[in-house]
Coordinates of C-alpha atoms in Angstrom, one line a residue:
M1 CA -143.2 39.8 64.5
K2 CA -140.8 39.3 67.5
T3 CA -141.7 35.6 67.6
D4 CA -140.8 35.3 64.0
W5 CA -137.5 37.1 64.6
K6 CA -136.7 34.8 67.5
K7 CA -137.6 31.7 65.6
K8 CA -135.4 33.0 62.7
L9 CA -132.6 33.6 65.2
M10 CA -133.0 30.2 66.7
S11 CA -133.1 28.7 63.3
N12 CA -129.9 30.4 62.3
T13 CA -128.2 29.5 65.5
S14 CA -129.2 25.9 65.1
R15 CA -128.1 25.9 61.6
T16 CA -124.8 27.5 62.5
G17 CA -124.4 25.0 65.3
G18 CA -125.1 22.2 63.0
I19 CA -122.7 23.5 60.5
L20 CA -120.1 23.8 63.3
V21 CA -120.8 20.3 64.5
V22 CA -120.6 18.9 61.0
S23 CA -117.5 21.0 60.3
A24 CA -115.9 19.7 63.5
A25 CA -116.9 16.2 62.6
M26 CA -115.4 16.6 59.2
L27 CA -112.2 18.1 60.6
M28 CA -111.9 15.2 63.0
A29 CA -112.5 12.8 60.2
V30 CA -109.8 14.6 58.1
I31 CA -107.4 14.5 61.1
L32 CA -108.1 10.8 61.7
V33 CA -107.6 10.1 58.0
V34 CA -104.3 12.1 57.9
M35 CA -103.1 10.3 61.1
S36 CA -103.9 7.0 59.6
L37 CA -102.2 7.8 56.3
N38 CA -99.1 9.1 58.1
I39 CA -98.9 6.0 60.3
Q40 CA -99.1 3.9 57.2
R41 CA -96.4 5.9 55.6
S42 CA -94.2 5.5 58.6
V43 CA -94.7 1.8 58.7
S44 CA -94.1 1.7 55.0
I45 CA -90.8 3.5 55.4
D46 CA -89.8 1.1 58.2
N47 CA -90.8 -1.8 56.0
L48 CA -88.7 -0.4 53.1
E49 CA -85.6 -0.3 55.4
N50 CA -86.3 -3.8 56.7
N51 CA -86.8 -5.2 53.2
R52 CA -83.6 -3.5 52.0
S53 CA -81.6 -5.0 54.9
F54 CA -83.2 -8.5 54.3
C55 CA -82.4 -8.4 50.6
E56 CA -78.8 -7.2 51.1
T57 CA -78.3 -10.0 53.7
A58 CA -79.7 -12.6 51.3
I59 CA -77.5 -11.4 48.4
D60 CA -74.4 -11.4 50.7
E61 CA -75.3 -15.0 51.7
L62 CA -75.2 -16.0 48.0
S63 CA -71.8 -14.3 47.6
R64 CA -70.4 -15.8 50.8
A65 CA -71.6 -19.3 49.8
S66 CA -69.8 -18.8 46.4
D67 CA -66.7 -17.6 48.1
Y68 CA -66.8 -20.6 50.5
M69 CA -67.0 -23.0 47.6
T70 CA -64.1 -21.1 45.9
S71 CA -62.0 -21.3 49.0
Q72 CA -62.7 -25.0 49.5
S73 CA -61.9 -25.9 45.9
Q74 CA -58.7 -23.8 45.9
Q75 CA -57.5 -25.1 49.2
Y76 CA -58.1 -28.7 48.0
S77 CA -56.1 -28.0 44.9
V78 CA -53.2 -26.7 47.0
D79 CA -53.0 -29.1 49.9
G80 CA -55.2 -32.0 48.8
D81 CA -56.8 -32.2 52.2
W82 CA -60.0 -34.2 51.8
S83 CA -61.9 -32.1 54.4
H84 CA -62.0 -29.3 51.8
M85 CA -63.8 -31.7 49.4
T86 CA -66.2 -32.6 52.2
G87 CA -66.8 -29.0 53.1
Y88 CA -67.5 -28.1 49.5
W89 CA -70.2 -30.7 48.9
T90 CA -71.7 -30.1 52.3
E91 CA -72.3 -26.6 51.2
V92 CA -73.7 -27.6 47.8
D93 CA -75.9 -30.5 48.9
T94 CA -76.8 -29.8 52.5
T95 CA -76.4 -26.2 53.5
Q96 CA -77.4 -24.9 50.0
G97 CA -76.6 -21.3 50.9
R98 CA -76.8 -20.1 47.3
D99 CA -80.2 -21.7 46.5
Q100 CA -81.7 -20.6 49.8
A101 CA -80.6 -17.0 49.2
V102 CA -82.1 -17.0 45.7
Q103 CA -85.4 -18.4 47.1
K104 CA -85.5 -15.7 49.7
L105 CA -84.9 -13.0 47.1
M106 CA -87.5 -14.4 44.7
H107 CA -90.2 -13.8 47.4
S108 CA -89.0 -10.3 48.4
G109 CA -90.9 -8.2 45.9
L110 CA -87.9 -7.4 43.7
T111 CA -88.2 -5.6 40.4
N112 CA -87.5 -7.6 37.2
Q113 CA -84.2 -5.9 36.8
E114 CA -83.1 -6.7 40.4
M115 CA -84.1 -10.3 39.9
V116 CA -82.1 -10.4 36.7
H117 CA -79.0 -9.4 38.7
V118 CA -79.7 -12.1 41.3
L119 CA -80.1 -14.8 38.6
R120 CA -77.0 -13.7 36.8
A121 CA -75.0 -13.9 40.0
K122 CA -76.3 -17.4 40.5
A123 CA -75.6 -18.3 36.9
Y124 CA -72.0 -17.1 37.1
S125 CA -71.6 -19.1 40.3
D126 CA -72.9 -22.2 38.5
E127 CA -70.4 -21.7 35.7
L128 CA -67.6 -21.5 38.3
M129 CA -68.9 -24.7 39.9
T130 CA -68.3 -26.6 36.6
T131 CA -64.7 -25.4 36.7
E132 CA -64.4 -26.4 40.4
I133 CA -65.8 -29.9 39.8
W134 CA -63.2 -30.3 37.0
A135 CA -60.4 -29.1 39.2
M136 CA -61.5 -31.4 42.1
R137 CA -61.5 -34.3 39.6
M138 CA -58.0 -33.4 38.4
V139 CA -56.6 -33.2 42.0
A140 CA -58.4 -36.4 43.1
E141 CA -56.9 -38.3 40.2
S142 CA -53.5 -36.9 41.0
Q143 CA -53.9 -38.3 44.5
G144 CA -55.2 -41.6 43.3
V145 CA -58.5 -41.3 45.2
P146 CA -60.7 -44.3 44.5
E147 CA -63.8 -43.7 42.3
D148 CA -66.2 -44.9 45.0
Q149 CA -65.0 -42.3 47.5
L150 CA -65.7 -39.4 45.2
P151 CA -68.9 -37.3 45.5
A152 CA -71.4 -38.2 42.8
R153 CA -71.0 -35.2 40.6
V154 CA -67.2 -35.3 40.8
R155 CA -67.3 -39.1 40.0
A156 CA -69.6 -38.4 37.0
Y157 CA -67.3 -35.8 35.5
T158 CA -65.2 -37.2 32.6
L159 CA -61.9 -35.6 31.8
N160 CA -60.9 -35.1 28.2
A161 CA -58.1 -37.1 26.8
Q162 CA -55.6 -34.3 27.1
D163 CA -56.2 -33.8 30.8
E164 CA -56.4 -37.5 31.4
A165 CA -52.9 -38.0 29.9
L166 CA -51.3 -35.5 32.2
S167 CA -49.1 -36.7 35.1
A168 CA -50.3 -36.5 38.6
A169 CA -48.2 -33.4 39.3
D170 CA -49.3 -31.7 36.1
K171 CA -53.0 -32.4 36.9
K172 CA -52.6 -30.8 40.2
A173 CA -50.6 -27.9 38.8
K174 CA -53.1 -27.3 36.0
A175 CA -56.0 -27.4 38.5
Q176 CA -54.2 -24.7 40.6
S177 CA -53.4 -22.7 37.5
I178 CA -57.1 -22.6 36.4
L179 CA -58.5 -22.0 39.9
F180 CA -56.1 -19.2 40.6
G181 CA -56.0 -17.9 37.0
P182 CA -57.4 -14.8 35.4
T183 CA -60.4 -16.6 33.7
Y184 CA -61.6 -17.9 37.0
G185 CA -60.9 -14.6 38.6
T186 CA -63.1 -12.9 36.0
G187 CA -65.9 -15.2 36.9
K188 CA -65.6 -14.2 40.5
R189 CA -65.5 -10.5 39.6
N190 CA -68.7 -11.1 37.6
I191 CA -70.4 -12.4 40.7
Y192 CA -69.2 -9.4 42.7
S193 CA -70.3 -7.1 40.0
M194 CA -73.8 -8.5 39.9
V195 CA -74.0 -8.3 43.7
A196 CA -72.8 -4.7 43.7
T197 CA -75.2 -3.7 40.9
F198 CA -78.1 -5.4 42.7
K199 CA -77.3 -3.5 45.9
S200 CA -77.0 -0.2 44.0
D201 CA -80.3 -0.7 42.2
L202 CA -82.0 -1.8 45.4
A203 CA -80.7 1.2 47.3
A204 CA -81.7 3.6 44.5
R205 CA -85.3 2.2 44.5
M206 CA -85.6 2.2 48.3
K207 CA -84.3 5.8 48.4
S208 CA -86.8 6.9 45.8
E209 CA -89.7 5.2 47.5
A210 CA -88.6 6.5 50.9
G211 CA -88.3 10.0 49.5
S212 CA -91.9 9.9 48.1
A213 CA -93.2 8.7 51.4
L214 CA -91.4 11.5 53.2
A215 CA -92.8 14.1 50.9
S216 CA -96.3 12.8 51.3
A217 CA -95.8 12.7 55.1
K218 CA -94.8 16.4 55.1
V219 CA -97.9 17.4 53.1
G220 CA -100.1 15.3 55.5
N221 CA -98.6 17.1 58.5
A222 CA -99.4 20.5 57.0
V223 CA -103.1 19.4 56.5
A224 CA -103.2 18.0 60.0
Q225 CA -101.8 21.1 61.6
A226 CA -104.2 23.4 59.7
A227 CA -107.2 21.2 60.9
V228 CA -105.8 21.2 64.5
A229 CA -105.9 25.0 64.6
L230 CA -109.8 24.9 64.2
M231 CA -110.4 22.3 66.9
M232 CA -111.2 22.5 70.6
V233 CA -108.3 23.1 73.0
L234 CA -108.3 19.4 74.0
I235 CA -108.3 18.2 70.5
V236 CA -105.7 20.8 69.6
A237 CA -103.5 19.5 72.5
L238 CA -104.0 15.9 71.4
I239 CA -103.2 16.6 67.8
Y240 CA -100.3 18.7 68.8
L241 CA -98.8 15.8 70.7
Y242 CA -99.3 13.5 67.7
A243 CA -97.9 16.1 65.3
R244 CA -94.8 16.4 67.5
A245 CA -94.3 12.6 67.4
M246 CA -94.7 12.6 63.6
E247 CA -92.3 15.6 63.3
D248 CA -89.7 13.7 65.3
K249 CA -90.1 10.8 63.0
N250 CA -89.8 13.0 60.0
Q251 CA -86.8 14.8 61.5
R252 CA -85.0 11.5 61.8
L253 CA -85.8 10.6 58.2
S254 CA -84.7 14.1 57.1
E255 CA -81.5 13.8 59.0
A256 CA -80.8 10.4 57.5
L257 CA -81.5 11.8 54.0
T258 CA -79.2 14.8 54.8
A259 CA -76.5 12.4 56.0
A260 CA -76.8 10.4 52.8
E261 CA -76.6 13.5 50.7
A262 CA -73.5 14.7 52.7
A263 CA -71.8 11.3 52.1
S264 CA -72.5 11.6 48.4
S265 CA -71.2 15.2 48.4
A266 CA -68.0 14.1 50.2
K267 CA -67.5 11.4 47.7
S268 CA -68.0 13.9 44.8
F269 CA -65.6 16.3 46.5
F270 CA -62.9 13.6 46.9
T271 CA -63.4 12.5 43.3
S272 CA -63.1 16.1 42.1
R273 CA -59.9 16.7 44.2
M274 CA -58.4 13.4 43.0
S275 CA -59.1 14.4 39.5
H276 CA -57.3 17.7 40.0
E277 CA -54.4 16.1 41.9
I278 CA -53.9 13.4 39.2
R279 CA -54.5 15.6 36.2
T280 CA -52.1 18.3 37.4
P281 CA -48.9 16.2 37.2
L282 CA -50.3 14.3 34.2
N283 CA -50.7 17.6 32.4
G284 CA -47.1 18.3 33.3
V285 CA -46.0 15.0 31.8
M286 CA -47.9 15.4 28.6
G287 CA -47.1 19.1 28.3
Y288 CA -43.3 18.7 28.7
L289 CA -43.3 15.7 26.4
S290 CA -45.1 17.9 23.8
L291 CA -42.5 20.6 24.3
A292 CA -39.7 18.1 24.0
Q293 CA -41.0 17.1 20.6
T294 CA -40.7 20.6 19.3
A295 CA -37.5 21.6 21.2
K296 CA -34.9 23.3 19.1
D297 CA -31.8 21.8 20.7
E298 CA -30.7 18.9 22.7
A299 CA -30.3 20.8 26.0
Q300 CA -33.9 22.2 25.7
R301 CA -35.2 18.7 24.9
N302 CA -33.4 17.1 27.9
E303 CA -34.7 19.8 30.2
C304 CA -38.3 19.1 29.1
L305 CA -37.8 15.3 29.5
A306 CA -36.3 15.8 33.0
K307 CA -39.3 18.0 34.1
S308 CA -41.7 15.4 32.7
Q309 CA -40.0 12.7 34.8
V310 CA -40.4 14.9 37.9
A311 CA -44.1 15.3 37.1
A312 CA -44.5 11.6 36.5
G313 CA -42.8 10.9 39.9
N314 CA -45.4 13.2 41.6
L315 CA -48.2 11.4 39.8
L316 CA -46.8 8.0 40.9
G317 CA -46.6 9.3 44.5
I318 CA -50.3 10.2 44.4
I319 CA -51.2 6.8 43.0
N320 CA -49.1 5.0 45.6
D321 CA -50.8 6.9 48.4
V322 CA -54.2 5.9 47.2
L323 CA -53.1 2.2 46.7
D324 CA -51.4 2.2 50.1
L325 CA -54.6 3.4 51.8
S326 CA -56.6 0.8 49.9
A327 CA -54.2 -1.9 50.9
I328 CA -54.4 -0.9 54.6
E329 CA -58.2 -0.7 54.5
N330 CA -58.5 -4.1 52.8
R331 CA -55.9 -5.6 55.2
K332 CA -53.7 -6.6 52.3
M333 CA -50.6 -4.8 53.6
K334 CA -48.0 -7.0 55.4
L335 CA -45.1 -5.8 57.5
A336 CA -41.6 -7.0 57.0
C337 CA -39.3 -7.9 59.9
E338 CA -35.7 -7.5 58.9
P339 CA -32.7 -6.0 60.7
F340 CA -31.7 -2.4 60.0
S341 CA -29.9 0.5 61.6
I342 CA -32.2 3.3 62.8
G343 CA -29.4 5.9 62.8
R344 CA -28.5 5.1 59.2
M345 CA -32.1 5.1 58.1
V346 CA -32.7 8.5 59.7
E347 CA -29.6 9.9 57.9
D348 CA -30.8 8.4 54.6
V349 CA -34.3 10.0 55.0
G350 CA -32.6 13.3 55.8
V351 CA -30.5 13.1 52.7
I352 CA -33.6 12.6 50.6
Y353 CA -35.2 15.8 51.7
E354 CA -32.0 17.9 52.2
N355 CA -32.0 19.3 48.7
A356 CA -35.8 20.1 48.7
A357 CA -35.3 22.0 52.0
R358 CA -32.2 23.8 50.8
E359 CA -33.9 24.9 47.5
K360 CA -36.8 26.4 49.6
G361 CA -34.4 28.1 52.0
V362 CA -35.3 25.9 55.0
A363 CA -32.8 24.6 57.5
L364 CA -33.1 20.8 58.0
T365 CA -31.5 19.3 61.1
V366 CA -31.2 15.5 61.5
A367 CA -30.4 13.8 64.8
G368 CA -30.6 10.0 64.9
G369 CA -27.3 8.7 66.2
G370 CA -26.3 7.3 69.6
L371 CA -29.4 5.2 70.2
P372 CA -29.1 2.4 72.8
A373 CA -30.5 -0.1 70.3
D374 CA -29.4 1.2 66.9
W375 CA -29.9 -2.1 65.1
V376 CA -33.5 -3.4 65.4
A377 CA -35.7 -5.8 63.5
G378 CA -38.8 -4.3 61.8
D379 CA -40.1 -2.9 58.6
R380 CA -37.5 -0.3 57.4
M381 CA -39.4 0.6 54.2
R382 CA -42.7 1.5 56.0
T383 CA -40.7 3.4 58.7
V384 CA -39.1 5.5 55.9
Q385 CA -42.6 6.0 54.4
I386 CA -43.9 7.4 57.7
L387 CA -40.9 9.8 58.1
S388 CA -41.1 10.8 54.4
N389 CA -44.7 11.7 54.7
L390 CA -44.0 13.9 57.7
L391 CA -40.9 15.5 56.3
S392 CA -42.6 16.1 53.0
N393 CA -45.4 18.0 54.8
A394 CA -42.9 19.9 56.9
V395 CA -41.0 21.1 53.8
K396 CA -44.2 21.9 52.0
F397 CA -45.7 24.0 54.9
T398 CA -42.5 25.7 56.2
P399 CA -41.7 29.1 54.5
E400 CA -38.3 30.3 53.5
G401 CA -36.1 31.0 56.5
G402 CA -37.8 28.3 58.6
T403 CA -36.4 25.3 60.4
I404 CA -37.2 21.6 60.5
L405 CA -36.0 19.0 62.9
L406 CA -36.0 15.2 62.4
Q407 CA -34.9 13.4 65.6
A408 CA -34.9 9.9 66.9
A409 CA -34.8 8.9 70.6
Q410 CA -35.2 5.6 72.4
A411 CA -36.1 4.0 75.6
P412 CA -36.7 0.4 76.6
A413 CA -40.3 -0.7 76.9
E414 CA -41.8 -3.1 79.5
D415 CA -42.4 -5.8 76.8
G416 CA -38.7 -5.9 76.0
T417 CA -38.9 -3.9 72.7
A418 CA -37.0 -0.8 71.8
A419 CA -39.6 2.0 72.0
T420 CA -38.3 4.5 69.4
T421 CA -39.7 8.0 69.3
F422 CA -39.4 9.9 66.0
T423 CA -40.0 13.6 66.1
V424 CA -40.6 15.9 63.1
A425 CA -40.9 19.5 64.2
D426 CA -41.2 22.7 62.1
D427 CA -41.9 26.4 62.6
G428 CA -44.2 26.6 59.5
I429 CA -47.8 27.7 59.1
G430 CA -49.2 25.4 61.7
M431 CA -52.8 24.3 62.1
N432 CA -56.0 25.5 63.8
P433 CA -56.8 23.7 67.1
D434 CA -60.3 22.7 65.9
F435 CA -58.8 20.9 62.9
L436 CA -56.3 18.7 65.0
P437 CA -58.9 16.0 65.9
R438 CA -59.4 15.4 62.1
V439 CA -55.8 15.8 61.0
F440 CA -55.3 12.0 60.6
D441 CA -58.6 11.3 58.9
A442 CA -58.4 10.3 55.2
Y443 CA -59.0 13.0 52.6
E444 CA -59.0 15.7 55.2
Q445 CA -57.2 19.1 54.8
Q446 CA -57.5 22.2 57.0
D447 CA -59.5 24.1 54.3
A448 CA -59.9 24.4 50.6
G449 CA -57.4 27.2 50.4
I450 CA -54.7 25.0 51.8
A451 CA -55.5 22.3 49.2
Q452 CA -55.5 24.8 46.4
K453 CA -52.2 26.5 47.5
Y454 CA -50.1 23.5 48.5
G455 CA -51.9 20.6 46.7
G456 CA -51.9 17.1 48.1
T457 CA -54.5 14.4 48.4
G458 CA -55.1 14.5 52.2
L459 CA -54.0 10.8 52.5
G460 CA -50.5 11.1 53.8
L461 CA -51.2 11.6 57.5
S462 CA -53.9 8.9 57.4
I463 CA -51.4 6.5 56.0
V464 CA -48.9 7.6 58.7
K465 CA -51.4 6.8 61.5
S466 CA -52.4 3.5 60.0
L467 CA -48.8 2.3 59.5
A468 CA -47.8 3.4 63.0
E469 CA -50.7 1.5 64.5
M470 CA -49.9 -1.6 62.4
M471 CA -46.4 -1.4 63.8
G472 CA -47.6 -1.4 67.4
G473 CA -47.2 2.3 68.0
G474 CA -49.0 5.6 67.4
V475 CA -48.7 9.2 66.3
S476 CA -49.7 12.5 67.9
V477 CA -49.5 16.1 66.9
E478 CA -49.1 19.5 68.5
S479 CA -49.7 22.6 66.4
L480 CA -50.6 26.3 66.5
P481 CA -51.2 28.7 63.6
G482 CA -48.1 30.7 62.7
V483 CA -46.0 28.8 65.3
G484 CA -45.5 25.4 63.6
S485 CA -46.3 21.7 64.1
T486 CA -44.6 18.8 66.0
F487 CA -45.5 15.3 65.0
T488 CA -44.4 12.5 67.4
V489 CA -44.4 8.9 66.3
V490 CA -43.7 6.1 68.7
L491 CA -42.8 2.7 67.2
H492 CA -41.8 -0.6 68.9
Y493 CA -39.0 -2.7 67.4
K494 CA -37.3 -5.9 68.5
P495 CA -33.6 -5.2 69.3
A496 CA -31.3 -7.0 66.8
P497 CA -27.5 -7.6 66.8
A498 CA -25.5 -5.5 64.4
P499 CA -24.3 -7.5 61.4
A500 CA -20.7 -8.6 61.4
A501 CA -18.5 -6.8 58.9
K502 CA -18.1 -8.7 55.7
A503 CA -15.8 -8.4 52.7
Q504 CA -16.8 -6.3 49.8
D505 CA -18.8 -8.5 47.5
G506 CA -19.1 -6.1 44.6
E507 CA -22.7 -5.1 45.4
D508 CA -21.6 -1.4 45.2
A509 CA -19.7 -1.9 41.9
P510 CA -20.9 0.1 38.9
A511 CA -24.0 -1.3 37.2
D512 CA -22.5 -2.8 34.0
I513 CA -24.9 -5.0 32.0
T514 CA -23.2 -4.7 28.6
G515 CA -23.6 -7.8 26.5
M516 CA -26.0 -9.4 28.9
A517 CA -28.7 -11.6 27.3
V518 CA -32.2 -11.1 28.8
L519 CA -35.6 -12.6 27.9
V520 CA -38.4 -10.1 28.4
A521 CA -41.9 -11.6 28.7
E522 CA -44.5 -8.7 28.3
D523 CA -47.9 -8.8 26.6
N524 CA -48.3 -5.1 26.3
P525 CA -46.6 -3.9 23.1
M526 CA -45.8 -0.4 24.5
N527 CA -44.3 -1.8 27.8
S528 CA -42.4 -4.4 25.8
E529 CA -40.9 -1.7 23.5
I530 CA -39.9 0.5 26.4
A531 CA -38.2 -2.4 28.2
R532 CA -36.4 -3.5 25.0
R533 CA -35.2 0.0 24.1
V534 CA -34.0 0.8 27.6
L535 CA -32.1 -2.4 27.9
E536 CA -30.6 -2.2 24.4
H537 CA -29.4 1.3 25.2
S538 CA -27.4 -0.2 28.0
G539 CA -25.9 -2.8 25.7
V540 CA -28.2 -5.7 26.6
R541 CA -29.2 -8.4 24.0
V542 CA -33.0 -8.6 24.3
T543 CA -35.3 -11.4 23.3
C544 CA -39.1 -10.5 23.6
A545 CA -42.0 -12.8 24.2
A546 CA -45.7 -11.7 23.9
N547 CA -47.1 -14.0 26.6
G548 CA -46.1 -16.6 29.1
R549 CA -46.4 -19.5 26.7
E550 CA -44.2 -17.8 24.2
A551 CA -41.6 -17.0 26.9
V552 CA -41.4 -20.7 27.8
D553 CA -41.0 -21.6 24.1
R554 CA -38.2 -19.0 23.6
Y555 CA -36.4 -20.4 26.6
L556 CA -36.7 -24.1 25.5
E557 CA -35.7 -23.2 21.9
A558 CA -32.5 -21.5 23.0
P559 CA -29.4 -23.5 24.2
A560 CA -28.9 -23.9 27.9
G561 CA -27.3 -20.8 29.4
A562 CA -28.4 -18.6 26.5
F563 CA -30.2 -16.2 28.8
E564 CA -28.6 -14.6 31.9
A565 CA -32.0 -13.4 33.3
V566 CA -35.7 -13.3 32.6
L567 CA -38.0 -10.3 33.2
M568 CA -41.4 -11.8 33.6
D569 CA -44.7 -9.9 33.6
I570 CA -47.4 -11.5 35.8
M571 CA -50.8 -10.8 34.0
M572 CA -50.4 -12.3 30.6
P573 CA -52.7 -14.2 28.2
E574 CA -52.4 -18.0 27.5
L575 CA -50.1 -18.5 30.4
D576 CA -49.4 -16.0 33.2
G577 CA -46.1 -15.2 34.7
F578 CA -46.5 -17.6 37.6
G579 CA -47.3 -20.5 35.3
A580 CA -44.4 -19.6 32.9
T581 CA -42.0 -19.5 35.8
R582 CA -43.1 -22.9 37.1
A583 CA -42.8 -24.3 33.5
I584 CA -39.3 -23.0 33.2
R585 CA -38.3 -24.3 36.7
D586 CA -39.8 -27.8 35.9
S587 CA -38.3 -28.1 32.4
G588 CA -35.4 -30.2 33.6
R589 CA -32.8 -28.2 31.7
P590 CA -29.4 -27.6 33.3
D591 CA -30.0 -24.0 34.0
A592 CA -33.8 -24.3 34.8
R593 CA -33.3 -23.9 38.6
S594 CA -30.5 -21.4 38.5
L595 CA -31.8 -19.0 35.8
P596 CA -32.7 -15.7 37.5
I597 CA -36.3 -14.7 36.9
L598 CA -37.4 -11.3 38.1
A599 CA -41.1 -10.3 38.2
M600 CA -41.7 -7.0 36.4
S601 CA -45.3 -6.2 37.1
A602 CA -47.8 -3.4 38.1
N603 CA -49.1 -5.8 40.8
A604 CA -47.0 -4.2 43.5
F605 CA -48.7 -5.0 46.8
D606 CA -46.7 -6.9 49.4
S607 CA -49.0 -9.9 48.7
D608 CA -48.0 -9.7 45.0
V609 CA -44.3 -9.7 45.8
K610 CA -44.8 -12.7 48.1
A611 CA -46.7 -14.6 45.4
A612 CA -44.0 -13.9 42.9
L613 CA -41.3 -15.3 45.2
E614 CA -43.4 -18.3 46.1
S615 CA -43.9 -19.1 42.4
G616 CA -40.1 -19.5 42.0
M617 CA -39.1 -16.0 41.0
D618 CA -36.0 -14.4 42.4
G619 CA -37.2 -10.8 42.8
H620 CA -39.8 -8.2 42.0
I621 CA -39.5 -4.9 40.1
A622 CA -42.7 -2.7 40.3
K623 CA -44.1 -0.9 37.3
P624 CA -43.6 1.9 36.5
F625 CA -39.9 1.0 36.9
Q626 CA -37.0 3.4 37.3
V627 CA -34.4 2.7 34.7
S628 CA -31.6 3.0 37.2
E629 CA -33.3 0.4 39.5
L630 CA -33.9 -2.0 36.6
I631 CA -30.3 -1.8 35.5
A632 CA -29.0 -2.1 39.1
A633 CA -31.2 -5.2 39.6
L634 CA -29.8 -6.9 36.4
A635 CA -26.3 -5.9 37.4
R636 CA -26.8 -7.6 40.8
V637 CA -28.0 -10.7 39.0
R638 CA -24.9 -10.7 36.8
R639 CA -22.6 -10.3 39.7
R640 CA -24.2 -13.0 41.8
H641 CA -24.0 -15.5 38.9
G642 CA -20.4 -15.0 38.1
G643 CA -20.8 -12.3 35.4
E644 CA -20.2 -14.7 32.5
E645 CA -21.2 -13.4 29.1
V646 CA -22.9 -15.9 26.7

């Protein structure tokens, strides 16, 4: 009986041991499988990132190759340098950046939709290439380049009879007009759009696949950890080390995902705040205009219209801040270097904000005189923009009964420049010390309550910092809550001699443009009507043209001297403002070279103003224009050209 019991016990123990051994083996197998799968997932995630980087590099190579071809063809059309022709065809026939980029992408496991974006970008580039070949043929013929020296595809291109009949100068001008024109620009934007869409689709797919791999990895870790708990101490220790390694990997992936989500959240927050900041004054514009329509008397109507103009000015300020920041980030902003008086500029800025400070019950003190080098050479407008942003904030954040100081001081610098220190100090609400390191970052405000109570885009101080650094200086701030803030800007200017006194030339005379004859070239019917009615209200005789071609025709149909000035939009169909200006200047009429032509365009970057002047225009008026500025500009034109009425 005992023997049977012992045998039974031994049998049960053996069976239990076998079960434990099998269980341990199964757990080990599970652990090994989980380890293998997680390693594969980790490699897969790394491969996803490498493939994304590879694909983005390849599509950027396609875009860069297209941009290089564009640059070479455009430069050849401008200066006729044969090296640009050589560079262009070296890229097409030898380097073959576009074709190699497409080949790389075709073997990168793209989806059908992603491949469609790649092929469309290549197709748009091929379409532009046809235009570039045509333009190179036109320029080559204008230079008299022998046929046997032309690249094969340029030599094989046959111009139509109309192009062939053009003079050499007209061929070159037409090639430039097409290569720098809106249709060609649309083709380039199509390429950029396909590249951006490709990257967006690729990033979305990679994020989805990486997210799935991350989720699977987390489940695998849980299974592995559960199995590790049942293993021997040694095995537990080994699996624990492995789990820690995998957790570190997963933590990095999780942090990357969190950072991506935070960036997306920041973008959404900025978009939401911009929507609020733009819609608020826009609501004021539309609301007061609606009230003006139903006003019972002229005084009430004028009050509503005046308030809508104030709201429109606020909206324009927000838009200008966003565009200025974009111009700075894209390196499109250029600085002027013209002589001006620092003392007079500081006084002018003080006058601008004197009324706003007085209405709020704030004392504004301005001290900018007596500088050793009062007259300097630099960018007066951007300096005013820096001080205006700082003063605007000071007035905004200083309560009634407070004080604001705008002061300028100067000391010679080692490099021979006049190191000028501008100080804007207030005793307003101040800022927390932990916010100061971020105060000059774009879109930053101390907290949501500040944004809600005082408004603003959070771009002003970022623009101040960027402009100060562009001008060879810098900006710093000291601030305490409830005590106030002091902003210090140091800018370097070149000393300049004060201009000699000159006789009064009538520049300050009243702006009288009664009877003036003006040609307005504007393709937008609403803008055309606004310009016409504003000018006619001032006694101007207005002739309107719906595009650049029509403007040239109106000019040529009228007798010489019939128009005293032309207001020329830039972006117009059939013939843009640049082309229309060149056509008028080259018409050979007696007044073709002397007729004042002013650009009136929403293209308001410094580079746009420069392009307008280089095309033969005499000035630039940015849209939306101020009526007083438009009338003053035309009055200056009349005074400078003798004031004769036709």
